[in-house]
Coordinates of N, CA and C in Angstrom, one line a residue:
X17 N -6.0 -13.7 4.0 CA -5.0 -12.7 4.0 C -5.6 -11.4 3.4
X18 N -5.5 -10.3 3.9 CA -5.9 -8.8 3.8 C -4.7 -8.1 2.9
X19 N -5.2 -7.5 2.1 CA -4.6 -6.5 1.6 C -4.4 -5.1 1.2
X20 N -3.6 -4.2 0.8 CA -4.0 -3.1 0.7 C -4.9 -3.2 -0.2
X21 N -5.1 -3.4 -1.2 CA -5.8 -3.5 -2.3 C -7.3 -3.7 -1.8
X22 N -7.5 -4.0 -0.2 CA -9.2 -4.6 0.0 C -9.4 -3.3 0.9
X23 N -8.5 -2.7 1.5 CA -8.9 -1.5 2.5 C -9.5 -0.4 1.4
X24 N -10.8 0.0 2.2 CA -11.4 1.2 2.0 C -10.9 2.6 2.6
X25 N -11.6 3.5 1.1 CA -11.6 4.7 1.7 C -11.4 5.5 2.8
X26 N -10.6 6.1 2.9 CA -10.7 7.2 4.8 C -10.4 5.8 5.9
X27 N -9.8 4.5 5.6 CA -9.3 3.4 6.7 C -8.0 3.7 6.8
X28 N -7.5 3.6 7.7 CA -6.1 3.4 8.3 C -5.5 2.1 8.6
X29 N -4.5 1.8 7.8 CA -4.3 0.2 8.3 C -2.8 0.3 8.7
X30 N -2.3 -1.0 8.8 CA -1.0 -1.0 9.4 C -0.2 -2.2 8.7
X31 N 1.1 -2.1 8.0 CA 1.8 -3.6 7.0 C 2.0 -4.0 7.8
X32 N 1.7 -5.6 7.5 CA 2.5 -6.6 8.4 C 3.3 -7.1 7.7
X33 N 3.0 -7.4 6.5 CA 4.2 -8.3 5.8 C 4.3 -7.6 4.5
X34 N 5.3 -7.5 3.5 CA 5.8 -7.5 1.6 C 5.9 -8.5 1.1
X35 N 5.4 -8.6 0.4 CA 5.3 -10.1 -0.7 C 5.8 -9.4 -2.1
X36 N 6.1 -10.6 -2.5 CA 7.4 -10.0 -4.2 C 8.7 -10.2 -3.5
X37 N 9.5 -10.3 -4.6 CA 10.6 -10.6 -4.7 C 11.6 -9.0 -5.2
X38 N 13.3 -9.4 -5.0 CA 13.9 -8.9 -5.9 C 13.5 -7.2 -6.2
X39 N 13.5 -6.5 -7.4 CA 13.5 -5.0 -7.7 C 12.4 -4.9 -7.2
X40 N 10.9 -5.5 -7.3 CA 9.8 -5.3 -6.7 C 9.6 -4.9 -5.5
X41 N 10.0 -5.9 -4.9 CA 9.8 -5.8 -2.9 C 10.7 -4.2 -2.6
X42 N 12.1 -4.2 -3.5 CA 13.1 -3.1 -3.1 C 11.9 -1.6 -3.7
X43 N 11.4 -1.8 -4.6 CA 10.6 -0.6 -4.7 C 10.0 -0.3 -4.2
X44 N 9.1 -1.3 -3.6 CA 8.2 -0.7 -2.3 C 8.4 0.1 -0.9
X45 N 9.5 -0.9 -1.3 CA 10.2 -0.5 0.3 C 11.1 1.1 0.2
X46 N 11.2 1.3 -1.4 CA 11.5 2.7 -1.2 C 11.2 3.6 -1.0
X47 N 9.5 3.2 -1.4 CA 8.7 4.3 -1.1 C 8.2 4.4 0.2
X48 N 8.5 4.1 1.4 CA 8.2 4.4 2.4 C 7.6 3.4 3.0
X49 N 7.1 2.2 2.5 CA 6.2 1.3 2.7 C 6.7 -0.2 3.4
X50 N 7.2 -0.5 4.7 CA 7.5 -1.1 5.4 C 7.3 -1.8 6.7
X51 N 7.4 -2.9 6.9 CA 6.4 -3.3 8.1 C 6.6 -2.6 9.0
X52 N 4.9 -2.2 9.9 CA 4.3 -1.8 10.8 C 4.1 -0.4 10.1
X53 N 4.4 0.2 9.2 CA 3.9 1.9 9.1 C 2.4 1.6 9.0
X54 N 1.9 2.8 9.0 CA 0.3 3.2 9.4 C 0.6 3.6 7.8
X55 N -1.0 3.4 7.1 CA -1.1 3.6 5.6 C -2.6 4.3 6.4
X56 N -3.0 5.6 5.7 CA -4.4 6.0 5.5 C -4.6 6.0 3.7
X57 N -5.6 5.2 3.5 CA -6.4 5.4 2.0 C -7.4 6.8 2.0
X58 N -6.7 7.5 0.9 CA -7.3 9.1 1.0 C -8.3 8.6 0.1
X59 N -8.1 8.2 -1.6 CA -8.5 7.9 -2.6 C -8.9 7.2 -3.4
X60 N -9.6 6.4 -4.1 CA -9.3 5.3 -5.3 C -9.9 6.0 -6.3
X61 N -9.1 6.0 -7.7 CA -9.6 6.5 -8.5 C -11.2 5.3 -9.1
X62 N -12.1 6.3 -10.3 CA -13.0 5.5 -10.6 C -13.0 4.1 -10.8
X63 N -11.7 3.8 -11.4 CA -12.1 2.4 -11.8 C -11.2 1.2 -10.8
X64 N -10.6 2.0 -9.4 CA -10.0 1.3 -9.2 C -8.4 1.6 -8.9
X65 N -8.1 2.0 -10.1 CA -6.6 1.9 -9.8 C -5.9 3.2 -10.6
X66 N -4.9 4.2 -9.6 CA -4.4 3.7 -9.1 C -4.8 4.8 -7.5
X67 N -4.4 3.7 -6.4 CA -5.0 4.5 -4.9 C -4.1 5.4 -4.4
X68 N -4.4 6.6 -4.0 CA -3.9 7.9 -2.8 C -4.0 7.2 -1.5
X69 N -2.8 7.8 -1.0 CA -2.0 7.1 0.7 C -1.5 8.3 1.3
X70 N -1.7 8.2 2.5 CA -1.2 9.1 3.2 C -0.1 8.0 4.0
X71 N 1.1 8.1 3.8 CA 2.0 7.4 4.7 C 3.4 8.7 5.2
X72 N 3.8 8.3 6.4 CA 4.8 9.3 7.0 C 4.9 10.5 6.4
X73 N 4.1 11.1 6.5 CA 4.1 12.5 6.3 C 3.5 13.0 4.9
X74 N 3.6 11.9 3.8 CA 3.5 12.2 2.7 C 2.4 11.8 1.9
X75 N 2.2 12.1 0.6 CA 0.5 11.4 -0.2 C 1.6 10.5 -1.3
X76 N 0.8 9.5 -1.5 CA 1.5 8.1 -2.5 C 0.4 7.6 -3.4
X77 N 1.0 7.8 -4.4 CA -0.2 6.9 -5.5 C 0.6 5.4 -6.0
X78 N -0.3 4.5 -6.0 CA 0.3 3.0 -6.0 C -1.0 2.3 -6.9
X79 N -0.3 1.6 -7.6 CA -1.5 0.6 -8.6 C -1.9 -0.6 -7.3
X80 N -3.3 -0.9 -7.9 CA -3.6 -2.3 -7.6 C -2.9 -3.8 -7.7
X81 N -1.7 -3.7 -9.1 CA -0.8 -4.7 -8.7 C 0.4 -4.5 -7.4
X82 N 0.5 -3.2 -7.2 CA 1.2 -3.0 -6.3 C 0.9 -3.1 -4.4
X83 N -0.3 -3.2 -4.5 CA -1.2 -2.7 -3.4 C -1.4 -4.5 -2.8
X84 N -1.6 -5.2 -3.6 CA -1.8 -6.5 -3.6 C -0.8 -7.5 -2.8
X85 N 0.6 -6.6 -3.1 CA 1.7 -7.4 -2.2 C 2.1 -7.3 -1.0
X86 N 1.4 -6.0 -0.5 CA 1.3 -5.5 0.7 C 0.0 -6.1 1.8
X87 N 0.6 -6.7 2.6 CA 0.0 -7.3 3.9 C -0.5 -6.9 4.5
X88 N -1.7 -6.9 5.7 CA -2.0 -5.9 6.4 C -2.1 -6.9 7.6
X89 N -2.3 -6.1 8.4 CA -2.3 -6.6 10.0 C -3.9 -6.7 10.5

């Protein structure tokens, strides 16, 4: 299983699935992040965390625990 957390730099991927439960999964999904959108990875900072996204129109910064629940296709 792929995740955001393994996509590189300047990739374009696409969610297939959210993983988490409960306030978690509902957070994600507020920020714009729901199956099938297109994610571009602009950024990772030095150590890692936390990564720049270009999704629907907009730029998103999300941690590595966050990135990890998100599925990719």
């Amino acid at each position: 299983m792929r995740t955001l957390k393994d996509a590189k730099v300047g990739e374009t991927v696409q969610v297939a699935r959210l993983h988490g439960s409960g306030p978690i999964k509902r957070r994600i999904m507020d920020m714009g992040i729901t199956k099938g959108v297109q994610i571009q990875v602009r950024k990772v900072a030095p150590l890692g965390d936390p990564m720049e996204l270009n999704l629907r129109g907009y730029a998103l910064s999300v941690r590595k625990a966050d990135a990890e629940m998100i599925e990719l296709a």
